[in-house]
Short mmCIF file of C-alpha atoms and ligand atoms in Angstrom, two decimals:
data_model
loop_
_atom_site.label_atom_id
_atom_site.label_comp_id
_atom_site.label_asym_id
_atom_site.label_seq_id
_atom_site.Cartn_x
_atom_site.Cartn_y
_atom_site.Cartn_z
CA MET A 1 16.56 -51.90 -14.40
CA LEU A 2 15.54 -49.02 -16.69
CA ILE A 3 16.54 -45.76 -15.10
CA ASN A 4 13.84 -43.25 -15.60
CA LEU A 5 15.95 -40.56 -17.19
CA GLU A 6 13.03 -38.25 -17.66
CA THR A 7 13.25 -35.65 -14.87
CA ASN A 8 10.35 -36.04 -12.53
CA TYR A 9 9.50 -32.36 -12.16
CA LYS A 10 6.32 -33.18 -10.25
CA GLN A 11 8.17 -35.08 -7.53
CA GLN A 12 10.93 -32.47 -7.34
CA LEU A 13 8.47 -29.60 -6.93
CA LEU A 14 6.37 -31.47 -4.38
CA GLU A 15 9.50 -32.11 -2.36
CA LYS A 16 10.45 -28.42 -2.49
CA ILE A 17 6.96 -27.35 -1.38
CA ASN A 18 6.87 -29.80 1.52
CA THR A 19 10.34 -28.77 2.69
CA LYS A 20 9.60 -25.07 2.16
CA THR A 21 12.59 -24.76 -0.15
CA ALA A 22 10.39 -23.85 -3.12
CA LYS A 23 11.07 -20.27 -4.18
CA ILE A 24 7.85 -18.37 -4.87
CA GLY A 25 7.25 -15.54 -7.33
CA VAL A 26 4.15 -13.34 -7.08
CA ILE A 27 3.44 -11.10 -10.07
CA GLY A 28 1.45 -8.01 -9.09
CA MET A 29 2.05 -6.35 -5.72
CA GLY A 30 -1.50 -5.10 -5.25
CA TYR A 31 -4.30 -5.84 -2.77
CA VAL A 32 -4.19 -9.54 -3.80
CA GLY A 33 -0.51 -10.22 -4.56
CA LEU A 34 1.10 -8.49 -1.59
CA PRO A 35 -0.97 -10.21 1.12
CA LEU A 36 -0.34 -13.57 -0.61
CA ALA A 37 3.42 -12.92 -0.79
CA ILE A 38 3.60 -11.90 2.85
CA GLU A 39 1.60 -14.94 4.00
CA PHE A 40 4.11 -17.27 2.32
CA ALA A 41 7.02 -15.24 3.72
CA LYS A 42 5.51 -15.68 7.19
CA LYS A 43 5.77 -19.44 6.57
CA ASP A 44 9.50 -18.95 5.82
CA PHE A 45 9.27 -19.43 2.07
CA GLN A 46 11.58 -17.28 -0.08
CA VAL A 47 9.25 -14.93 -1.94
CA LEU A 48 10.00 -12.58 -4.83
CA GLY A 49 7.33 -9.95 -5.45
CA PHE A 50 7.29 -8.68 -9.04
CA ASP A 51 5.72 -5.41 -10.14
CA VAL A 52 6.13 -3.06 -13.09
CA ASP A 53 5.66 -0.08 -10.75
CA ALA A 54 9.14 0.94 -9.57
CA ASN A 55 7.65 3.06 -6.76
CA LYS A 56 5.82 0.08 -5.29
CA VAL A 57 9.00 -2.01 -5.56
CA ALA A 58 11.05 0.70 -3.82
CA THR A 59 8.47 1.12 -1.06
CA LEU A 60 8.39 -2.62 -0.42
CA ASN A 61 12.18 -2.92 -0.45
CA ASP A 62 12.20 -0.14 2.14
CA GLY A 63 10.18 -2.52 4.29
CA LYS A 64 6.98 -0.49 3.92
CA SER A 65 3.47 -1.43 2.75
CA HIS A 66 1.34 0.53 0.27
CA ILE A 67 -1.71 -1.70 0.86
CA LEU A 68 -4.14 -0.72 3.65
CA ASP A 69 -4.75 -4.34 4.71
CA VAL A 70 -1.03 -5.22 4.91
CA PRO A 71 0.66 -3.68 7.96
CA THR A 72 4.07 -2.16 7.22
CA ALA A 73 5.50 -4.18 10.12
CA GLU A 74 4.69 -7.40 8.27
CA VAL A 75 6.62 -6.26 5.20
CA ALA A 76 9.53 -5.11 7.37
CA ILE A 77 9.69 -8.45 9.19
CA ALA A 78 9.49 -10.43 5.95
CA LYS A 79 12.33 -8.34 4.54
CA ALA A 80 14.41 -8.53 7.71
CA LYS A 81 14.28 -12.32 7.76
CA LYS A 82 15.20 -12.32 4.06
CA CYS A 83 11.98 -14.07 3.04
CA PHE A 84 10.69 -11.27 0.85
CA GLU A 85 12.16 -9.10 -1.86
CA ALA A 86 10.43 -6.95 -4.48
CA SER A 87 11.70 -6.56 -8.03
CA SER A 88 10.86 -5.12 -11.44
CA ASP A 89 13.35 -7.45 -13.12
CA PHE A 90 11.14 -10.20 -14.58
CA ALA A 91 14.23 -12.13 -15.72
CA ALA A 92 14.39 -13.27 -12.09
CA LEU A 93 11.35 -15.43 -12.83
CA ASN A 94 13.89 -18.12 -13.77
CA GLU A 95 14.85 -18.31 -10.10
CA VAL A 96 11.42 -19.30 -8.84
CA ASP A 97 9.66 -22.67 -8.67
CA ILE A 98 6.10 -21.34 -8.34
CA ILE A 99 4.49 -18.25 -9.86
CA SER A 100 1.19 -16.71 -8.71
CA ILE A 101 -0.22 -14.17 -11.19
CA CYS A 102 -2.15 -11.45 -9.34
CA VAL A 103 -2.53 -8.70 -11.93
CA PRO A 104 -5.59 -6.58 -12.74
CA THR A 105 -8.27 -7.87 -15.10
CA PRO A 106 -10.30 -4.72 -15.76
CA LEU A 107 -12.91 -4.15 -18.45
CA THR A 108 -12.36 -1.98 -21.51
CA ALA A 109 -14.58 1.07 -22.12
CA SER A 110 -16.84 -1.21 -24.19
CA HIS A 111 -17.19 -3.61 -21.23
CA GLU A 112 -14.98 -6.29 -22.80
CA PRO A 113 -12.34 -8.15 -20.75
CA ASP A 114 -8.97 -6.40 -20.81
CA MET A 115 -6.48 -9.27 -20.64
CA SER A 116 -3.45 -7.11 -21.42
CA TYR A 117 -1.99 -7.38 -17.91
CA VAL A 118 -2.39 -11.18 -17.87
CA LYS A 119 -0.88 -11.47 -21.34
CA ALA A 120 2.10 -9.31 -20.33
CA ALA A 121 2.70 -11.48 -17.27
CA VAL A 122 2.44 -14.68 -19.34
CA ALA A 123 4.89 -13.29 -21.90
CA SER A 124 7.43 -12.63 -19.13
CA ILE A 125 6.85 -16.09 -17.71
CA THR A 126 7.26 -17.96 -21.00
CA GLN A 127 10.40 -15.92 -21.67
CA HIS A 128 12.12 -16.54 -18.34
CA MET A 129 10.62 -19.41 -16.36
CA LYS A 130 12.50 -22.67 -15.82
CA ARG A 131 11.11 -26.15 -16.52
CA GLY A 132 9.16 -27.69 -13.65
CA THR A 133 7.49 -24.43 -12.57
CA LEU A 134 3.94 -24.29 -11.20
CA ILE A 135 2.00 -21.31 -12.55
CA VAL A 136 -1.24 -20.20 -10.86
CA LEU A 137 -3.51 -17.46 -12.21
CA GLU A 138 -5.45 -15.72 -9.41
CA SER A 139 -6.92 -12.77 -11.28
CA THR A 140 -10.68 -12.94 -11.78
CA THR A 141 -11.48 -13.83 -15.38
CA TYR A 142 -13.82 -15.62 -17.80
CA PRO A 143 -13.89 -19.44 -17.94
CA GLY A 144 -11.21 -20.73 -20.35
CA THR A 145 -8.65 -17.96 -19.78
CA THR A 146 -6.07 -20.12 -17.97
CA ARG A 147 -6.22 -22.85 -20.60
CA GLU A 148 -6.18 -20.50 -23.59
CA LEU A 149 -3.79 -17.76 -22.45
CA ILE A 150 -1.41 -19.81 -20.28
CA ALA A 151 -1.50 -23.59 -20.87
CA ASP A 152 -1.84 -23.36 -24.65
CA GLU A 153 0.92 -20.72 -24.82
CA LEU A 154 3.28 -22.91 -22.81
CA GLU A 155 2.54 -25.92 -25.02
CA LYS A 156 3.29 -23.76 -28.08
CA ALA A 157 6.63 -22.86 -26.44
CA GLY A 158 7.37 -26.59 -26.20
CA ASP A 159 6.59 -27.20 -22.52
CA LYS A 160 4.39 -30.20 -21.76
CA VAL A 161 1.71 -29.03 -19.32
CA GLY A 162 1.25 -31.58 -16.55
CA THR A 163 4.75 -33.04 -16.70
CA GLU A 164 7.29 -30.29 -17.49
CA VAL A 165 5.22 -27.33 -16.32
CA PHE A 166 2.11 -27.15 -14.16
CA VAL A 167 -0.84 -24.76 -14.54
CA CYS A 168 -3.70 -23.92 -12.14
CA PHE A 169 -6.35 -21.29 -11.51
CA SER A 170 -7.20 -20.21 -7.98
CA PRO A 171 -9.66 -17.34 -7.43
CA GLU A 172 -8.58 -14.63 -5.02
CA ARG A 173 -11.02 -14.21 -2.16
CA ILE A 174 -9.48 -11.15 -0.58
CA ASP A 175 -12.12 -8.94 0.99
CA PRO A 176 -10.66 -5.44 1.41
CA GLY A 177 -11.26 -4.02 4.89
CA ASN A 178 -12.80 -7.21 6.25
CA THR A 179 -11.45 -7.62 9.78
CA GLU A 180 -13.77 -10.54 10.57
CA PHE A 181 -12.07 -13.07 8.29
CA ASP A 182 -8.29 -13.55 8.10
CA SER A 183 -7.47 -14.41 4.47
CA ARG A 184 -5.94 -17.74 5.62
CA ASP A 185 -9.31 -18.74 7.11
CA VAL A 186 -11.09 -18.33 3.79
CA PRO A 187 -11.13 -21.67 1.91
CA LYS A 188 -8.95 -21.55 -1.22
CA VAL A 189 -10.40 -23.10 -4.38
CA VAL A 190 -7.86 -24.43 -6.87
CA GLY A 191 -8.37 -26.10 -10.27
CA GLY A 192 -5.74 -27.41 -12.69
CA ILE A 193 -5.17 -28.39 -16.31
CA THR A 194 -4.30 -31.91 -15.16
CA SER A 195 -4.77 -33.85 -11.92
CA ASP A 196 -1.05 -33.51 -11.15
CA CYS A 197 -1.42 -29.73 -11.57
CA VAL A 198 -4.28 -29.77 -9.05
CA MET A 199 -2.23 -31.92 -6.67
CA LEU A 200 0.67 -29.44 -6.76
CA GLY A 201 -1.65 -26.42 -6.47
CA ARG A 202 -3.27 -28.02 -3.45
CA ALA A 203 0.13 -28.74 -1.83
CA TYR A 204 1.23 -25.15 -2.51
CA TYR A 205 -1.78 -23.40 -1.01
CA SER A 206 -2.07 -25.87 1.88
CA GLN A 207 1.11 -24.32 3.23
CA VAL A 208 -0.81 -21.09 4.02
CA PHE A 209 -4.59 -21.66 3.80
CA LYS A 210 -6.40 -23.66 6.45
CA GLU A 211 -8.69 -25.23 3.83
CA VAL A 212 -7.94 -25.86 0.17
CA VAL A 213 -10.81 -26.91 -2.13
CA PRO A 214 -9.49 -28.78 -5.19
CA VAL A 215 -11.74 -28.81 -8.27
CA SER A 216 -11.26 -30.79 -11.48
CA THR A 217 -10.45 -28.08 -14.02
CA THR A 218 -9.33 -24.47 -14.29
CA GLU A 219 -12.72 -23.63 -15.84
CA VAL A 220 -14.57 -24.87 -12.74
CA ALA A 221 -12.31 -22.69 -10.56
CA GLU A 222 -12.74 -19.65 -12.82
CA MET A 223 -16.52 -20.12 -12.86
CA THR A 224 -16.64 -20.54 -9.06
CA LYS A 225 -15.44 -16.99 -8.55
CA LEU A 226 -17.82 -15.57 -11.17
CA LEU A 227 -20.75 -17.45 -9.64
CA GLU A 228 -19.93 -16.01 -6.19
CA ASN A 229 -19.82 -12.44 -7.39
CA THR A 230 -22.63 -12.62 -9.94
CA PHE A 231 -24.81 -14.06 -7.17
CA ARG A 232 -23.92 -10.98 -5.14
CA SER A 233 -24.54 -8.50 -7.95
CA VAL A 234 -27.96 -9.99 -8.78
CA ASN A 235 -29.07 -10.02 -5.15
CA ILE A 236 -27.91 -6.47 -4.55
CA ALA A 237 -29.84 -5.40 -7.65
CA PHE A 238 -32.91 -7.25 -6.40
CA ILE A 239 -32.87 -5.45 -3.04
CA ASN A 240 -32.21 -2.12 -4.76
CA GLU A 241 -35.34 -2.66 -6.83
CA MET A 242 -37.26 -3.51 -3.66
CA ALA A 243 -35.97 -0.20 -2.23
CA VAL A 244 -37.47 1.81 -5.07
CA LEU A 245 -40.73 -0.13 -4.73
CA CYS A 246 -40.92 0.36 -0.94
CA GLU A 247 -40.33 4.10 -1.30
CA LYS A 248 -43.43 4.20 -3.51
CA LEU A 249 -45.38 2.05 -1.05
CA GLY A 250 -44.26 4.16 1.94
CA ILE A 251 -42.81 1.09 3.67
CA ASP A 252 -39.41 1.05 5.42
CA LEU A 253 -37.55 -1.73 3.57
CA TRP A 254 -34.78 -1.71 6.19
CA GLU A 255 -37.32 -2.69 8.86
CA VAL A 256 -38.70 -5.34 6.49
CA ILE A 257 -35.23 -6.84 5.93
CA GLY A 258 -34.65 -6.85 9.69
CA ALA A 259 -37.83 -8.86 10.12
CA ALA A 260 -37.16 -11.17 7.16
CA LYS A 261 -33.71 -12.11 8.37
CA THR A 262 -35.14 -13.51 11.59
CA LYS A 263 -36.01 -16.49 9.39
CA PRO A 264 -33.14 -18.89 10.20
CA PHE A 265 -33.24 -20.59 6.80
CA GLY A 266 -33.99 -19.82 3.18
CA PHE A 267 -33.23 -16.12 3.39
CA MET A 268 -29.96 -14.18 3.07
CA PRO A 269 -30.05 -10.40 3.74
CA PHE A 270 -28.75 -7.93 1.21
CA TYR A 271 -29.14 -4.19 1.68
CA PRO A 272 -30.11 -1.34 -0.62
CA GLY A 273 -27.50 1.28 -1.36
CA PRO A 274 -26.54 4.08 -3.75
CA GLY A 275 -25.17 1.58 -6.28
CA VAL A 276 -22.38 -1.00 -6.49
CA GLY A 277 -18.73 -0.02 -6.31
CA GLY A 278 -15.42 -1.83 -6.16
CA HIS A 279 -13.52 -3.72 -8.80
CA CYS A 280 -15.23 -7.08 -8.20
CA ILE A 281 -19.01 -6.90 -8.13
CA PRO A 282 -19.59 -4.34 -10.89
CA LEU A 283 -17.09 -6.04 -13.20
CA ASP A 284 -16.96 -9.79 -12.56
CA PRO A 285 -20.48 -10.53 -13.88
CA MET A 286 -19.56 -8.78 -17.12
CA TYR A 287 -16.81 -11.36 -17.69
CA LEU A 288 -19.42 -14.09 -17.48
CA TYR A 289 -21.85 -12.14 -19.66
CA TRP A 290 -19.15 -11.61 -22.29
CA LYS A 291 -18.22 -15.31 -22.37
CA GLY A 292 -21.89 -16.29 -22.57
CA LYS A 293 -22.37 -14.05 -25.61
CA GLU A 294 -19.74 -16.13 -27.42
CA LYS A 295 -22.20 -19.03 -27.10
CA ASN A 296 -25.15 -16.82 -28.02
CA HIS A 297 -26.34 -16.84 -24.42
CA PHE A 298 -27.36 -13.37 -23.23
CA SER A 299 -27.80 -13.61 -19.48
CA ARG A 300 -30.86 -11.53 -18.62
CA PHE A 301 -30.12 -11.74 -14.89
CA ILE A 302 -26.68 -10.19 -15.38
CA GLU A 303 -28.03 -7.55 -17.76
CA LEU A 304 -30.91 -6.58 -15.48
CA ALA A 305 -28.69 -6.48 -12.38
CA GLN A 306 -26.25 -4.15 -14.14
CA GLN A 307 -29.11 -1.91 -15.30
CA ILE A 308 -30.66 -1.64 -11.83
CA ASN A 309 -27.37 -1.17 -9.95
CA THR A 310 -26.01 1.43 -12.36
CA ALA A 311 -29.31 3.35 -12.17
CA MET A 312 -29.08 3.75 -8.37
CA PRO A 313 -26.80 6.84 -8.37
CA THR A 314 -29.41 8.75 -10.43
CA HIS A 315 -32.07 7.55 -8.00
CA VAL A 316 -30.02 9.08 -5.17
CA THR A 317 -29.79 12.37 -7.09
CA GLN A 318 -33.58 12.33 -7.39
CA ILE A 319 -33.91 11.80 -3.63
CA VAL A 320 -31.62 14.83 -3.06
CA SER A 321 -33.75 16.90 -5.42
CA ASN A 322 -37.00 15.89 -3.70
CA ALA A 323 -35.52 16.57 -0.25
CA LEU A 324 -34.35 20.08 -1.19
CA ASN A 325 -37.71 20.69 -2.84
CA LYS A 326 -39.40 20.18 0.53
CA LYS A 327 -37.32 23.20 1.71
CA GLN A 328 -38.33 25.16 -1.39
CA LYS A 329 -34.76 24.77 -2.62
CA SER A 330 -33.28 23.27 -5.74
CA ILE A 331 -30.02 21.45 -6.38
CA SER A 332 -28.84 24.41 -8.45
CA GLY A 333 -26.90 26.68 -6.13
CA ALA A 334 -27.39 24.39 -3.12
CA ARG A 335 -24.45 24.05 -0.70
CA LEU A 336 -24.08 20.29 -0.35
CA LEU A 337 -21.70 18.10 1.61
CA MET A 338 -21.19 14.52 0.44
CA VAL A 339 -20.14 12.34 3.39
CA GLY A 340 -18.18 9.32 2.20
CA VAL A 341 -16.81 8.66 -1.29
CA ALA A 342 -15.18 5.21 -0.77
CA TYR A 343 -17.28 2.39 -2.25
CA LYS A 344 -17.79 0.68 1.10
CA SER A 345 -17.15 1.13 4.84
CA ASP A 346 -13.74 1.75 6.35
CA ILE A 347 -11.63 1.48 3.19
CA ASP A 348 -9.89 4.05 1.01
CA ASP A 349 -10.87 2.57 -2.38
CA VAL A 350 -13.04 4.72 -4.67
CA ARG A 351 -12.93 2.46 -7.75
CA GLU A 352 -16.36 2.33 -9.43
CA SER A 353 -17.76 4.05 -6.32
CA PRO A 354 -21.37 5.18 -6.90
CA ALA A 355 -20.50 8.32 -4.93
CA LEU A 356 -18.39 9.48 -7.88
CA GLU A 357 -21.43 9.27 -10.17
CA VAL A 358 -23.67 11.11 -7.70
CA TYR A 359 -20.97 13.77 -7.27
CA GLU A 360 -20.88 14.36 -11.04
CA GLU A 361 -24.66 14.47 -11.39
CA LEU A 362 -25.09 16.96 -8.54
CA LYS A 363 -22.31 19.16 -9.91
CA GLN A 364 -23.84 19.10 -13.37
CA LEU A 365 -27.15 20.22 -11.82
CA GLY A 366 -25.40 23.26 -10.35
CA ALA A 367 -24.73 22.22 -6.76
CA ASN A 368 -21.79 23.61 -4.80
CA ILE A 369 -20.64 20.26 -3.49
CA GLU A 370 -17.85 19.44 -1.05
CA VAL A 371 -16.77 15.97 0.06
CA TYR A 372 -15.75 14.69 3.49
CA ASP A 373 -14.27 11.17 3.77
CA PRO A 374 -11.69 10.47 6.50
CA PHE A 375 -10.38 7.49 4.48
CA VAL A 376 -9.99 9.34 1.18
CA ALA A 377 -7.79 12.47 1.00
CA SER A 378 -8.50 13.12 -2.67
CA PHE A 379 -10.04 11.56 -5.76
CA ARG A 380 -10.27 12.25 -9.50
CA ASP A 381 -13.51 13.58 -10.96
CA ALA A 382 -14.88 12.63 -14.40
CA LYS A 383 -12.56 15.17 -16.04
CA ASN A 384 -9.61 13.71 -14.10
CA ASN A 385 -9.33 16.83 -11.91
CA LYS A 386 -7.90 16.08 -8.49
CA ILE A 387 -10.58 16.86 -5.89
CA GLN A 388 -9.35 17.31 -2.34
CA THR A 389 -11.76 16.14 0.35
CA ASN A 390 -12.43 18.31 3.44
CA SER A 391 -10.07 17.69 6.33
CA LYS A 392 -12.92 17.90 8.84
CA LEU A 393 -16.65 17.42 9.06
CA THR A 394 -18.57 20.67 8.65
CA ASN A 395 -22.29 21.22 9.23
CA ASN A 396 -25.10 23.66 8.34
CA HIS A 397 -25.17 22.76 4.67
CA ASP A 398 -28.37 22.93 2.59
CA ALA A 399 -28.18 19.13 2.49
CA ILE A 400 -25.85 16.35 3.57
CA VAL A 401 -25.61 13.33 1.24
CA ILE A 402 -24.33 10.27 3.15
CA MET A 403 -22.84 7.80 0.66
CA THR A 404 -20.62 5.61 2.87
CA LYS A 405 -20.99 4.42 6.46
CA HIS A 406 -17.49 4.78 7.93
CA SER A 407 -17.05 3.83 11.59
CA ASN A 408 -15.07 6.99 12.41
CA ILE A 409 -17.62 9.65 11.39
CA ASP A 410 -19.71 11.57 13.97
CA TYR A 411 -23.15 10.95 12.47
CA THR A 412 -24.86 12.31 15.62
CA ALA A 413 -23.26 15.69 14.95
CA ILE A 414 -24.58 15.51 11.39
CA LEU A 415 -28.09 14.62 12.60
CA GLU A 416 -28.16 17.47 15.12
CA ASN A 417 -26.58 20.18 12.97
CA ASN A 418 -28.34 19.82 9.64
CA ASP A 419 -31.98 20.08 8.61
CA CYS A 420 -31.79 18.01 5.41
CA ILE A 421 -29.98 14.69 5.28
CA ILE A 422 -30.04 12.06 2.52
CA ASP A 423 -29.13 8.67 4.01
CA THR A 424 -28.18 5.95 1.49
CA ARG A 425 -26.72 3.59 4.16
CA ASN A 426 -29.35 3.33 6.91
CA ILE A 427 -27.19 5.22 9.39
CA TRP A 428 -30.26 5.62 11.65
CA ASN A 429 -32.96 2.99 12.14
CA GLU A 430 -35.22 5.60 13.77
CA LYS A 431 -37.31 7.83 11.50
CA TYR A 432 -36.49 11.55 11.45
CA GLU A 433 -38.46 14.12 9.46
CA HIS A 434 -35.25 15.70 8.14
CA VAL A 435 -33.65 12.38 7.13
CA HIS A 436 -34.57 11.07 3.68
CA LYS A 437 -33.53 7.41 3.61
CA ILE A 438 -33.20 5.22 0.52
CA GLY A 439 -35.68 2.36 0.66
CA SER A 440 -37.96 4.21 3.06
CA MET A 441 -39.85 7.50 2.49
N1 LIG B 1 -23.44 -3.52 -1.54
C1 LIG B 1 -24.77 -3.17 -1.43
N2 LIG B 1 -25.62 -3.99 -0.75
C2 LIG B 1 -25.18 -5.16 -0.18
C3 LIG B 1 -23.82 -5.51 -0.32
C4 LIG B 1 -22.97 -4.67 -0.98
O1 LIG B 1 -25.21 -2.12 -1.92
O2 LIG B 1 -25.98 -5.87 0.43
C5 LIG B 1 -22.54 -2.64 -2.29
C6 LIG B 1 -21.40 -2.10 -1.44
O3 LIG B 1 -21.77 -0.90 -0.82
C7 LIG B 1 -20.29 -1.89 -2.47
C8 LIG B 1 -20.57 -2.98 -3.51
O4 LIG B 1 -21.91 -3.40 -3.31
O5 LIG B 1 -20.39 -0.64 -3.08
C9 LIG B 1 -19.64 -4.18 -3.37
O6 LIG B 1 -19.70 -4.52 -2.01
P1 LIG B 1 -19.11 -5.94 -1.48
O7 LIG B 1 -19.55 -6.09 -0.07
O8 LIG B 1 -19.42 -7.02 -2.42
O9 LIG B 1 -17.54 -5.67 -1.39
P2 LIG B 1 -16.41 -5.94 -2.44
O10 LIG B 1 -16.66 -5.32 -3.74
O11 LIG B 1 -15.15 -5.60 -1.73
O12 LIG B 1 -16.53 -7.51 -2.69
C10 LIG B 1 -15.65 -8.36 -2.06
C11 LIG B 1 -15.71 -9.61 -2.89
N3 LIG B 1 -14.60 -10.44 -2.55
C12 LIG B 1 -13.95 -11.06 -3.53
O13 LIG B 1 -14.27 -10.94 -4.70
C13 LIG B 1 -12.82 -11.88 -3.12
C14 LIG B 1 -17.01 -10.36 -2.66
O14 LIG B 1 -16.91 -11.68 -3.25
C15 LIG B 1 -17.28 -10.53 -1.19
O15 LIG B 1 -18.50 -11.24 -1.01
C16 LIG B 1 -17.37 -9.15 -0.58
O16 LIG B 1 -16.06 -8.56 -0.71
C17 LIG B 1 -17.76 -9.22 0.87
O17 LIG B 1 -18.53 -10.14 1.24
O18 LIG B 1 -17.38 -8.29 1.59
#
């Protein structure tokens, strides 16, 4: 009988996953990596969290969380039961059997994908990983990234993808601040370079996620995420355009949407706003647009959506100007209070927040503008100055500009103590003479 001398890495890894003896490495201890690491630690896997930021590593090894959606108690428990450790020493990657890459994939100033974080992670992996490792990229990126920047690099280093090393892509579907869905309840899509890669990726994620959706290739998985978020960007842009139209028609779009969504099929509500913030929706479509350009395909939907969404902050500034005008005032010299600077409700994230753009425009037009946001203690303005937000809500300003609907703000006090309010979030369904609401004039 011929003994199969070739090590069966696939079988070995599958065995380790099923017996929870697989050691897991998560690169990037941010809003995606830390929750993932803690979920596997909860299932009694040994998890090593890697990050280049020594402060984050120290905080985590103190049993504390720096991520709003990850309670400190969960980190402390994971540490106490010796299922979680943080490290900046990437040489320890040779101790793990599975590696999830959860690093940022921002855009450069010229709106091109910045893959530097992914490339740095891959360089550490190819330098230190052991044979038989499963590598999963989770960072949102253009179709082809996983094959080109990971699988091809490993093959060049002499590792046979699909037998000696395994490579998958699985889009993160973390929704910051969403208390309705537990991340484990959100189906987890996973695609692989080979069918054995998919099989192992599916076994890995099935340990934590209630539903795992295997797809045939890494490109399908990469494109799934971009389709989800480009769909969102285009529909938000559509409803923002309808807002500008309804203002001109003197129709309350919010009431219209309320009526339209009574249709139980064929309609999905989106809502107008001051623009699109966050690090997903404003950026993800640009990855797809960039990849399309390589094939001489210039997606007009993506272009138009970006144009409309990025024009909304200036539209808000115009609404502020018109509202002050009705009081025979101008923005120049006006005492304004911006309420909310986070990009969406009940979170502390200001990345790409449209409020930052409106803040700059109003300041440039001469307003004396303060900011109140109970979730955000300070933020950086366009010149990178640190702007402290007010510790409490004050009233009697020339105008209040509501940019975010947080659940812990006393909007009734605002309504009763100010005579000029710009509402970009439909705080009040009722019509008030002194409230100037986007999508309804
Ligand atoms: N926005 C609107 N109108 C809408 C919906 C959103 O103006 O109808 C604005 C928000 O105010 C915000 C921006 O768009 O400034 C993005 O909002 P978002 O609800 O899409 O929240 P994000 O950026 O946190 O998106 C995440 C995404 N999750 C992942 O990528 C894993 C997205 O796919 C989710 O659909 C979204 O959360 C969600 O549904 O909450």
